[in-house]
Each structure stands twice: as structure tokens, then as C-alpha cells.
Coordinates of C-alpha atoms and ligand atoms in Angstrom, one line a residue:
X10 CA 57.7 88.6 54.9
X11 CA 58.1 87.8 58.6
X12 CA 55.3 88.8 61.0
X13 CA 57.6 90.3 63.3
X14 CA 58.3 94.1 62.8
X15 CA 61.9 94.0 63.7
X16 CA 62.5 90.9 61.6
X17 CA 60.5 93.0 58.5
X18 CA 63.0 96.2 58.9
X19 CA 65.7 93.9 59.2
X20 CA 64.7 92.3 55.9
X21 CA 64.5 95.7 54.2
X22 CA 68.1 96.8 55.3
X23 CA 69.5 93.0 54.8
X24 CA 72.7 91.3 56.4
X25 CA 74.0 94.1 59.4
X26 CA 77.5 93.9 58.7
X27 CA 79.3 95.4 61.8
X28 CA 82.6 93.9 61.7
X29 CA 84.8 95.6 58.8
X30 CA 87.6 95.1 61.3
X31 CA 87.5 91.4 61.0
X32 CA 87.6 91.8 57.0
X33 CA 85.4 93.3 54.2
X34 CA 83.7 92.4 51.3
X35 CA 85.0 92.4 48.2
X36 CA 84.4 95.3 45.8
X37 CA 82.8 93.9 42.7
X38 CA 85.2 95.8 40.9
X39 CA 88.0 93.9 42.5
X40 CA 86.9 91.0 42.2
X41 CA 85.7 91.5 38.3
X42 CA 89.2 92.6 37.8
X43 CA 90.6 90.1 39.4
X44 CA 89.1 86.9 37.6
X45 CA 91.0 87.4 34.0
X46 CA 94.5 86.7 36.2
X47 CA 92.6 83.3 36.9
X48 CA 91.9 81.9 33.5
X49 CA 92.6 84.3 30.3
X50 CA 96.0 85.7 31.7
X51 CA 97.2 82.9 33.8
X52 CA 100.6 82.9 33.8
X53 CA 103.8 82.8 36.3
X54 CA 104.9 86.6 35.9
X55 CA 108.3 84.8 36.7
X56 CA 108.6 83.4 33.4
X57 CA 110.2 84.6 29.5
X58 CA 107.0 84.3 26.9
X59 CA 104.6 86.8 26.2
X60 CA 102.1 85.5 28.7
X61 CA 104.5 85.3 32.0
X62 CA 105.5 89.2 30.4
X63 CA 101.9 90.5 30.7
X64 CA 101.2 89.1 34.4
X65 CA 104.4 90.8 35.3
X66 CA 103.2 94.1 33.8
X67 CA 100.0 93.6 36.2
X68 CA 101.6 92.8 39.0
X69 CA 103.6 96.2 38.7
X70 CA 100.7 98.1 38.1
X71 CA 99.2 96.8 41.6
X72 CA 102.8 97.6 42.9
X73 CA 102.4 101.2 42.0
X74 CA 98.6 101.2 43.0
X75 CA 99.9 100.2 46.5
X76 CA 102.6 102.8 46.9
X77 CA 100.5 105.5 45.8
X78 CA 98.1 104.6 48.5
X79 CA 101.0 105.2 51.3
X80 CA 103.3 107.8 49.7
X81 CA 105.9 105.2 48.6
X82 CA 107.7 104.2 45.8
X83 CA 106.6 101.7 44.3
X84 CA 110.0 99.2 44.3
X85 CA 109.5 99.6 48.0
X86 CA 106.6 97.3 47.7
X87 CA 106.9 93.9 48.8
X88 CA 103.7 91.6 48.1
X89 CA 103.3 88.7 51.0
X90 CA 99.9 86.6 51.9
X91 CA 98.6 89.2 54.1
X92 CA 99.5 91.3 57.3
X93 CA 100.3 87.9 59.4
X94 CA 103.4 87.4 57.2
X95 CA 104.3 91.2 57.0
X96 CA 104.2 91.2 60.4
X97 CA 106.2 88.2 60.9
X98 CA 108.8 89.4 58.5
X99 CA 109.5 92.7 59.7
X100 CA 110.2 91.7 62.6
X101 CA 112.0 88.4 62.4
X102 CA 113.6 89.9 59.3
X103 CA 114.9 92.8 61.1
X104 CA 115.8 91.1 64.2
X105 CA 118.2 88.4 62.1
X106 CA 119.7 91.4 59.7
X107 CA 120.9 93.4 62.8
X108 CA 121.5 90.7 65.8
X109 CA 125.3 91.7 65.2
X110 CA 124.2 94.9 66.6
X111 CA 122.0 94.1 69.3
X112 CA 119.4 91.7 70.2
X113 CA 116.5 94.3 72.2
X114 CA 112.7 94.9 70.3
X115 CA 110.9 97.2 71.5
X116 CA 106.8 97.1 71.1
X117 CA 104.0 97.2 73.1
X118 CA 101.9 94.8 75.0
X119 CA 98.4 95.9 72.5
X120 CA 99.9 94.6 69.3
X121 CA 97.7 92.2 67.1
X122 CA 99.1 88.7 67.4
X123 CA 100.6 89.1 64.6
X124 CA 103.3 91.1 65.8
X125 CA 102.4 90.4 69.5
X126 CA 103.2 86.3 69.3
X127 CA 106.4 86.8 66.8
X128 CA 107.6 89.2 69.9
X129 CA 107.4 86.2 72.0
X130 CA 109.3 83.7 69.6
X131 CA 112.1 86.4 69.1
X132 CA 112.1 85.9 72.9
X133 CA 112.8 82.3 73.0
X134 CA 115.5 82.7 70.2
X135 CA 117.8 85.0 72.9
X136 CA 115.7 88.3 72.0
X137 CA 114.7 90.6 74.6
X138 CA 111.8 92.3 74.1
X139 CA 111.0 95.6 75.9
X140 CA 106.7 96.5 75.8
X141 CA 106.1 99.6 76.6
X142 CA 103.4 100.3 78.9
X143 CA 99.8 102.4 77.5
X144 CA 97.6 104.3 79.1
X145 CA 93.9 103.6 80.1
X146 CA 92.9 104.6 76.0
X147 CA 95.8 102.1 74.8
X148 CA 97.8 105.0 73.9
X149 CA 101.8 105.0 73.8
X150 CA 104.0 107.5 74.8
X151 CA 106.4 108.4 72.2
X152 CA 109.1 109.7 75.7
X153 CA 108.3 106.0 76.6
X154 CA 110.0 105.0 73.4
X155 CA 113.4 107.4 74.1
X156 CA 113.3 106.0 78.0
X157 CA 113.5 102.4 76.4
X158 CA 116.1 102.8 73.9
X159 CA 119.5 101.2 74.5
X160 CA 122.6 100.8 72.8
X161 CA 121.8 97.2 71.6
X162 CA 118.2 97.8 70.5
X163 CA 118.0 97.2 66.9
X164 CA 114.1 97.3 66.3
X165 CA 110.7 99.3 67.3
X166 CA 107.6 98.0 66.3
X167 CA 104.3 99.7 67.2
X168 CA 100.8 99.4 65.6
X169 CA 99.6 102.1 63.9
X170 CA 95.8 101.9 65.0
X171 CA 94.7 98.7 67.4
X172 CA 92.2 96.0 65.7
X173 CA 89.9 96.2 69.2
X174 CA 89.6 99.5 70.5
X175 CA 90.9 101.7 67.3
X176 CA 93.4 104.3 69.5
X177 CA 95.6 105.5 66.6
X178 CA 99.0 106.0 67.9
X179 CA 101.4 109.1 66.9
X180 CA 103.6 107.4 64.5
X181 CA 105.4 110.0 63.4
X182 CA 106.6 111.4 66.7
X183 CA 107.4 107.7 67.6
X184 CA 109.7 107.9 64.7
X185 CA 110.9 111.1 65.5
X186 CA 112.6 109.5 68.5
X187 CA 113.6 106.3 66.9
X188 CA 114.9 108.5 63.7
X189 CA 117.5 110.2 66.1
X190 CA 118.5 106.8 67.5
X191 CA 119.2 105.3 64.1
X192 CA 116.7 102.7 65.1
X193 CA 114.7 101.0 62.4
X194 CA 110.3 101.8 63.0
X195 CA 108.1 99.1 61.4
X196 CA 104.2 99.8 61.8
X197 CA 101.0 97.6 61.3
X198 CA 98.8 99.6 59.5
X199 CA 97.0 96.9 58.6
X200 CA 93.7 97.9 60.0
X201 CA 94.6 101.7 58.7
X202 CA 95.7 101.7 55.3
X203 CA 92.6 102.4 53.1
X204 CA 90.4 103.6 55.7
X205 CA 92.7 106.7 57.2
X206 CA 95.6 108.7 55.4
X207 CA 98.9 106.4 55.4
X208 CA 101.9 108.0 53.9
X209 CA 105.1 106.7 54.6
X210 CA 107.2 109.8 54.2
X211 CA 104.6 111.8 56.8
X212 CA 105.0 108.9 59.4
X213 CA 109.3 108.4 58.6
X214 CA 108.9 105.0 59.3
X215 CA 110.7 102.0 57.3
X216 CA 108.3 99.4 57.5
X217 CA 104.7 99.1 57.4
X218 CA 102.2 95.9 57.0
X219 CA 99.3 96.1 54.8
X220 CA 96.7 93.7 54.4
X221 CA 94.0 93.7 51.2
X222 CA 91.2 92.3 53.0
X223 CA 91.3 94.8 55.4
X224 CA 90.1 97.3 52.3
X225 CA 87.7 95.4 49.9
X226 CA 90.5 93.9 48.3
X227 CA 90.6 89.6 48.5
X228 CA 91.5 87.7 51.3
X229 CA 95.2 86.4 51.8
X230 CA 97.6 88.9 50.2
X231 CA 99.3 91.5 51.8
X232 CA 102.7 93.7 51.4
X233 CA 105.6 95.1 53.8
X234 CA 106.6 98.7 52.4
X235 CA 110.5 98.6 53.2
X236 CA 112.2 101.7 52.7
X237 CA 114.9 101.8 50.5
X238 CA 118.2 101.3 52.2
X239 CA 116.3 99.3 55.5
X240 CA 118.3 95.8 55.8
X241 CA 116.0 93.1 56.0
X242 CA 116.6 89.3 55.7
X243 CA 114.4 87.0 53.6
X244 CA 111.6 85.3 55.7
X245 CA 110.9 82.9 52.4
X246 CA 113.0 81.8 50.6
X247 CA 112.8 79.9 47.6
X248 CA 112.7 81.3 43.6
X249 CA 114.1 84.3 44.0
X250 CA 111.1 86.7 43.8
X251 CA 110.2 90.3 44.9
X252 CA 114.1 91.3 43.9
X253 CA 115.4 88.2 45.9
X254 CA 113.8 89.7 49.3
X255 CA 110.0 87.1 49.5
X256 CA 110.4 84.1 47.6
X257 CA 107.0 82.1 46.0
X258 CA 105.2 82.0 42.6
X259 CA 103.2 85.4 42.8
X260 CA 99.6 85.3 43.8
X261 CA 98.6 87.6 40.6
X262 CA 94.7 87.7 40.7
X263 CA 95.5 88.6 44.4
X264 CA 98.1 91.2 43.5
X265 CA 95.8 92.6 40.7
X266 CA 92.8 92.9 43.3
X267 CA 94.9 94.2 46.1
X268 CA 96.0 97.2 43.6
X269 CA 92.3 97.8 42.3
X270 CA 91.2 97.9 45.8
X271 CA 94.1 100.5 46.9
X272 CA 93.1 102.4 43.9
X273 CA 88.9 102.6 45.0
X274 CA 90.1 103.5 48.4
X275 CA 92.3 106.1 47.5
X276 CA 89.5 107.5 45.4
X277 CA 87.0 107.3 48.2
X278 CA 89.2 107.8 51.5
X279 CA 88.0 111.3 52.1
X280 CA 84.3 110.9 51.9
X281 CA 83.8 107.4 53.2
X282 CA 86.0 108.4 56.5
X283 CA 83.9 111.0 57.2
X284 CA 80.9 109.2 56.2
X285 CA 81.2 106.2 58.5
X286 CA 82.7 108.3 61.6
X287 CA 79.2 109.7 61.3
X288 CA 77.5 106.5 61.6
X289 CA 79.8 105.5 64.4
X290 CA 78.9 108.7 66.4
X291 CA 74.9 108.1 66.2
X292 CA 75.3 104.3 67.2
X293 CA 77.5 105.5 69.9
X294 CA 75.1 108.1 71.0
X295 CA 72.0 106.1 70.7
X296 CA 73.7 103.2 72.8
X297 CA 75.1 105.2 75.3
X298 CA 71.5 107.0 75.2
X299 CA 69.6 103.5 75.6
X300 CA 71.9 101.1 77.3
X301 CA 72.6 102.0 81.3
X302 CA 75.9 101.1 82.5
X303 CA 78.2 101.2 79.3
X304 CA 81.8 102.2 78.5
X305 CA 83.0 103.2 75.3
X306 CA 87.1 102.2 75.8
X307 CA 89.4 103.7 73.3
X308 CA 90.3 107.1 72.6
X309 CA 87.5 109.5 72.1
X310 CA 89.5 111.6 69.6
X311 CA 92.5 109.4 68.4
X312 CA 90.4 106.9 67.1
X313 CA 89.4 104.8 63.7
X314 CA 86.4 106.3 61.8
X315 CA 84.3 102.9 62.0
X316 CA 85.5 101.3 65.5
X317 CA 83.3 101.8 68.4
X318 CA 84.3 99.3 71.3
X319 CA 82.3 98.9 74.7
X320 CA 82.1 97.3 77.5
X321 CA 78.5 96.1 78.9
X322 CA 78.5 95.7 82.3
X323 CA 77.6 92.2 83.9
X324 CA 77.2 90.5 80.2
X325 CA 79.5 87.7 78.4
X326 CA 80.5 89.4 74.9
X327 CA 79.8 86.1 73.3
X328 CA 76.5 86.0 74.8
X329 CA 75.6 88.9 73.0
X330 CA 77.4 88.3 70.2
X331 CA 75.2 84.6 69.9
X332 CA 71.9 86.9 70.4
X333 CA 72.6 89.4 67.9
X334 CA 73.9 87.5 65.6
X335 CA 70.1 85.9 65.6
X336 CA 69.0 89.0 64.7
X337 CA 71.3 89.1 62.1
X338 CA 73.7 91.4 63.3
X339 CA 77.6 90.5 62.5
X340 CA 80.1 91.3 65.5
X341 CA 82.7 90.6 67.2
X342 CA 84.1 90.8 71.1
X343 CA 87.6 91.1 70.1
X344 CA 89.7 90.3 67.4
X345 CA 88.6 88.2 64.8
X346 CA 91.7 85.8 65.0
X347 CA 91.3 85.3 68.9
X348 CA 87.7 84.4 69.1
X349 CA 87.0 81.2 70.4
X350 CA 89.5 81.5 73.0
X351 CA 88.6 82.3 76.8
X352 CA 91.0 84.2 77.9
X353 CA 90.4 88.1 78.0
X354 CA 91.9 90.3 75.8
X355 CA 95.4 90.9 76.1
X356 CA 95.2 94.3 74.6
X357 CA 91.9 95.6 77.4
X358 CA 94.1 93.6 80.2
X359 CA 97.5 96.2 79.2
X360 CA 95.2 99.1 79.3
X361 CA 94.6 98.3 83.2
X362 CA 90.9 97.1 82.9
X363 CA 90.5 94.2 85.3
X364 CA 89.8 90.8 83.8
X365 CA 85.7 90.7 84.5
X366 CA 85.1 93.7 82.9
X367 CA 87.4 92.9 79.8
X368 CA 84.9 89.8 79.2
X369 CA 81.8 92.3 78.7
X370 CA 83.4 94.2 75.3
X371 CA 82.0 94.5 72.3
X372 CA 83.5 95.5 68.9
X373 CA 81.1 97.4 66.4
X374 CA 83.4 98.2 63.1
X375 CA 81.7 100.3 60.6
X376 CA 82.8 100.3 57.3
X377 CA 81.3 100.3 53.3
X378 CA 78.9 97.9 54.0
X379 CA 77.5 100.5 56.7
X380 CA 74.2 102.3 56.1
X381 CA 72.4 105.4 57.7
X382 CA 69.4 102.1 58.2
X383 CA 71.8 100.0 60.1
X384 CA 71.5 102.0 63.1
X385 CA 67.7 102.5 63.8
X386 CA 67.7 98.6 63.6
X387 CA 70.7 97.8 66.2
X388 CA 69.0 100.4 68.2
X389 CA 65.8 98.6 68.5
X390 CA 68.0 95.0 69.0
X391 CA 70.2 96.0 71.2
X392 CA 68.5 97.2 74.5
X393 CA 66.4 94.5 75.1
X394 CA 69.2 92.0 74.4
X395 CA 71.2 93.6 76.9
X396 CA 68.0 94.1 79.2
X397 CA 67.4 90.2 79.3
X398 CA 71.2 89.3 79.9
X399 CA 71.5 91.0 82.2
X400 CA 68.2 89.8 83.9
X401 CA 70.3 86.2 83.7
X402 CA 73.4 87.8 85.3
X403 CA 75.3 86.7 88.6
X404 CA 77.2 89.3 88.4
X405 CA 75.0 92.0 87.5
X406 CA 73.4 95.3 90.1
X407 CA 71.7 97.8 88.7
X408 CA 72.7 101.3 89.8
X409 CA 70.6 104.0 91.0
Ligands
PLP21 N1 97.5 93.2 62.2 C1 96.3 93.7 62.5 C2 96.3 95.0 63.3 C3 95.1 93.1 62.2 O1 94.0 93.6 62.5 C4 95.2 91.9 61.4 C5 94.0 91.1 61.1 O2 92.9 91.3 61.8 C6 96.5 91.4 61.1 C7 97.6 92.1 61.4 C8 96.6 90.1 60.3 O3 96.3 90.4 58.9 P1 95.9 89.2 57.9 O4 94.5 88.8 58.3 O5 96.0 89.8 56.6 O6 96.9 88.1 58.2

């Protein structure tokens, strides 16, 4: 064992996983499940014989696993290869189905990349897209939505919980307003679904990403619930699959595994909410206890269970990102799929923090890989990480 006491807890609690919003693990369950669709069944559900008939029967199973998870029906279940292409196709999908109407979106400038950079290429295709402005917890007005509505607007697309500071936005009274417009809602719910209740027929929306790795189901397969009666063109096309709507040869061990991993979520949702929100409020207490000069962004109530964003006055969030990941600590600054890039985060800029401060965030994301053991340990890494940072900084004053 190592002679240093914080290395020795650390290899009692093993790897500090605090980054479920980038992805999870996958349940052993899922991934036990999953490996007979590799070898033993390994069939295209697309074709006549016996084996082609039983990977279709599997594939439906996860289809109805999926829709139970959200409230839906299970034909209005579209499997993709994750929340980027959901994403992509709801909107572009949407936008090409109705330009006869209209060529206005409207979204908001906090939207994962996913939605945020497909926004932009709708733009350059003759789109014009409206983002509506959030307040200082990344929250979105749902009167903002009425005010932006116009005759030619044929699509509203607005995240259901944001992948960096976790504000959940009030879905259903966004669709309240776009309902009485005849306006078509889609929602990425790819960082809810599996962690917080989803169900389609509470939020009246009628379309809503999901991704699998998102809840300890594999990496790189996804679905877009569209309600029934929502017109929608193809974004592949190809063989004719999912009912003529997403063409390409199934992903069935994915398929299978994203069902089994719906299924264990539903079963645990309850509990494991509760039980990681609890985790999140003693880091967040101890920091804010330990740590001088902190801000928790987000909003305090309207929030995911596991997300606990800050900002660490005077500090680089890849610096301590690089020192805690020594330690062994996984986390991130922002989202996963941004990191590596310089710029500050477009989603901390829209919420009116100025550019210096955005650099100094942190994203902590709880999740099943969190333990009560987890927290002592950060607690003891953290401070004097931030303590000898900031002993380096230009740009840091102490106050008081
Ligand atoms: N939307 C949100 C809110 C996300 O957090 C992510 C991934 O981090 C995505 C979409 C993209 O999902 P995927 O990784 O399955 O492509």
C-alpha cells in the first residue's frame, strides 16, 4: 500500500468517478445481456429465417422497455446511435417536413451541441433561428416562448435538463404554450431520462432524445420518441428500417442493452435519485464549507440529483481537473464533448457570467458509481489543490 494516507483511503474507496454526466459504466447486467446478440443470436432482425425472427423479437422487447421508461408507446420508439443523431434528427427532420409552413426554430442559446450546432446549420440552409434568452440559473421562460412565436415558426426545441449546470427546465408549461400554437416541442432528455421521472404524456411534448450511455446502458445507441401523428422526415436513409423513418442494419446487442438498462433504471429511479442528491448536498456543503470564494451556478432547486457545478475563483478548470485527476479523481470543466477546446462555455457565457469567471467551473456529476466514501476523500483533495492554485494565480486576491 502507498505510504501516503490520502493515497491509502483513496485505494480503499478505488477509482472516484465524478463524471456520470459525461457517460456511465455499464451495468454488468447490461452488458451480460447484451453479449448473446453478439455471437449465439447474431442475426439482421431485418431478415425471414428463424434467427433474423428472434433478434426482431429482442429488439421489440427493448422497444417496449424504452417506452415504459418515458410513458410512451412503444411504436413511438425510434432507435438511432445515440442523442447526437436524435438530436440532429428532430430537428433537421422537423425543419425539412414543415419548411412549407415556415422556416423559424426556436431554442435557446444553453443547448448541448447537439442541438445547439444543428441550430446553426439549419441557419445556413435559410432557417432562422430564434434563442431565447435564460436567466442567471440558465433557466427559460416559458412567456419567452409565447413572445417568440410567429406565424412561420414550425419548431421549438428546448433541453430538458442542461449537461453543465443541471437547471431542469419546465417542459410541460413550455408545451403548454407551444400546444396552443400547434407548434411541434422536441426535448433532449438525454442527460434526464433514467436518472429523473420522464413521461412523455406529463411533459405533452412530441419528441424527445435519449441516449443509453447516459444510464448504464452501452455507448452509441440512442432513440427519438416521436409522437404518433408528428411529421418527421428521414435523416438516414437507406433499407427501410424503424417503419421506413431511420434506415441502417439494427445495432441489436445495443438495442438489447439499451432496454435492460431502461428497465434497471426504472426499477431503481426512486431510490438512487434520492440517494445521490444526498451525496451531492454533503459535497456541496463540505466544499462550500472548505473552499473560500466558490459559486455553486445552476439552480438550487430546479436541478439534476447528481450535478453540482462551480466556479473557483482565480483557477483554470483544467488545472484542476489535471491535479485531481492525479489523485484519481474523474471530472470534467464542462461538457464532455467540448473539452479540449479554449473557448469558455457557451452555456455559462448565455447565463451572463463574464468570460474569466466561466474558465474557473467545475463539473462534479454524481451518479451509481457514487459512494457515501467518495466524499470524505474529495474533501481532503480538494482544498489544498485549490489552496496551491491559487498560490500560482495572476489573477487571484484573497478577500477579507
Ligand atoms: N444532449 C445532451 C444534453 C448531452 O449531455 C449529450 C452527451 O453528453 C448529448 C446530447 C449527446 O449524446 P450522445 O453522447 O449519445 O451522442
Amino acid at each position: 500500500m502507498d505510504d501516503n494516507p490520502q493515497m491509502q483511503q483513496q485505494e480503499l474507496v478505488g477509482l472516484i468517478y465524478m463524471d456520470h454526466a459525461a457517460t456511465t459504466p455499464t451495468h454488468p447486467e447490461v452488458w451480460r445481456e447484451m453479449s448473446l446478440w453478439f455471437h449465439e443470436y447474431f442475426g439482421n432482425p431485418a431478415t425471414m429465417y428463424a434467427l433474423g425472427d428472434i433478434c426482431e423479437v429482442a429488439v421489440e422487447k427493448a422497444r417496449q422497455q424504452v417506452a415504459s421508461l418515458i410513458g410512451a408507446e412503444a411504436d413511438e420508439i425510434y432507435f438511432t446511435c445515440g442523442g447526437t443523431e436524435s438530436d440532429n434528427w428532430a430537428v433537421k427532420g422537423t425543419a425539412y417536413a414543415r419548411e412549407a409552413k415556415g422556416k423559424h426554430i426556436i431554442s435557446t442559446p444553453i443547448e448541448h451541441h447537439a442541438v445547439f450546432d444543428t441550430c446553426k446549420f439549419m441557419e445556413k440552409q435559410g432557417f432562422e433561428v430564434t434563442y431565447l434568452p435564460v436567466d442567471s440559473y440558465g433557466m427559460v421562460a416559458p412567456d419567452d416562448v409565447a413572445k417568440a412565436i410567429r406565424d412561420d415558426t414550425i419548431l421549438v426545441t428546448i433541453m430538458h435538463a442542461n449537461n453543465e449546470v443541471g437547471t431542469i427546465q419546465p417542459i410541460a408549461d413550455i408545451a403548454n404554450v407551444t400546444r396552443e400554437s400547434e407548434i411541434p416541442l422536441h426535448t433532449d432528455a438525454v442527460q434526464t431520462v433514467g436518472k429523473i421521472p420522464v413521461d412523455v404524456n406529463d411533459f405533452q411534448c412530441d419528441m424527445l432524445s435519449i441516449s443509453a450511455h447516459k444510464f448504464s446502458g452501452p455507448k452509441g445507441v440512442g432513440a427519438l420518441y416521436v409522437r404518433k401523428g408528428t411529421r418527421i422526415e428521414p435523416y438516414m436513409h437507406g433499407g427501410g428500417q424503424e417503419r421506413k423513418r431511420r434506415a441502417g442494419t439494427l445495432n441489436v446487442p445495443g438495442i438489447v442493452g439499451m432496454g435492460k438498462g431502461a428497465e434497471i433504471a426504472a426499477s431503481h429511479l426512486a431510490e438512487e435519485r434520492v440517494r445521490v442528491a444526498a451525496l451531492r448536498d454533503k459535497l456541496r456543503d463540505g466544499v462550500l464549507d472548505q473552499v473560500p470564494d466558490l459559486r455553486v451556478n445552476g439552480h438550487p432547486t430546479e436541478r439534476l440529483p447528481g450535478n453540482l457545478h462551480l466556479c473557483v475563483e482565480g483557477i483554470e478548470g483544467e488545472a484542476m481537473i489535471l491535479c485531481l485527476s492525479m489523485n484519481l479523481i474523474c471530472v470534467s470543466s464542462g461538457s464532455a464533448c467540448t473539452t479540449g477546446s479554449l473557448d469558455p462555455s457557451h452555456v455559462l457565457l448565455a447565463m451572463g457570467m463574464p468570460a474569466e469567471m466561466a474558465h474557473s467551473s467545475l463539473r462534479l456529476t454524481l451518479g451509481s458509481e457514487s459512494i457515501e466514501a467518495h466524499i470524505p476523500y474529495f474533501l481532503d483533495v480538494f482544498p489544498p489543490i485549490v489552496e496551491r492554485l491559487r498560490k500560482m494565480s495572476p489573477t487571484y486576491k484573497a478577500k477579507g
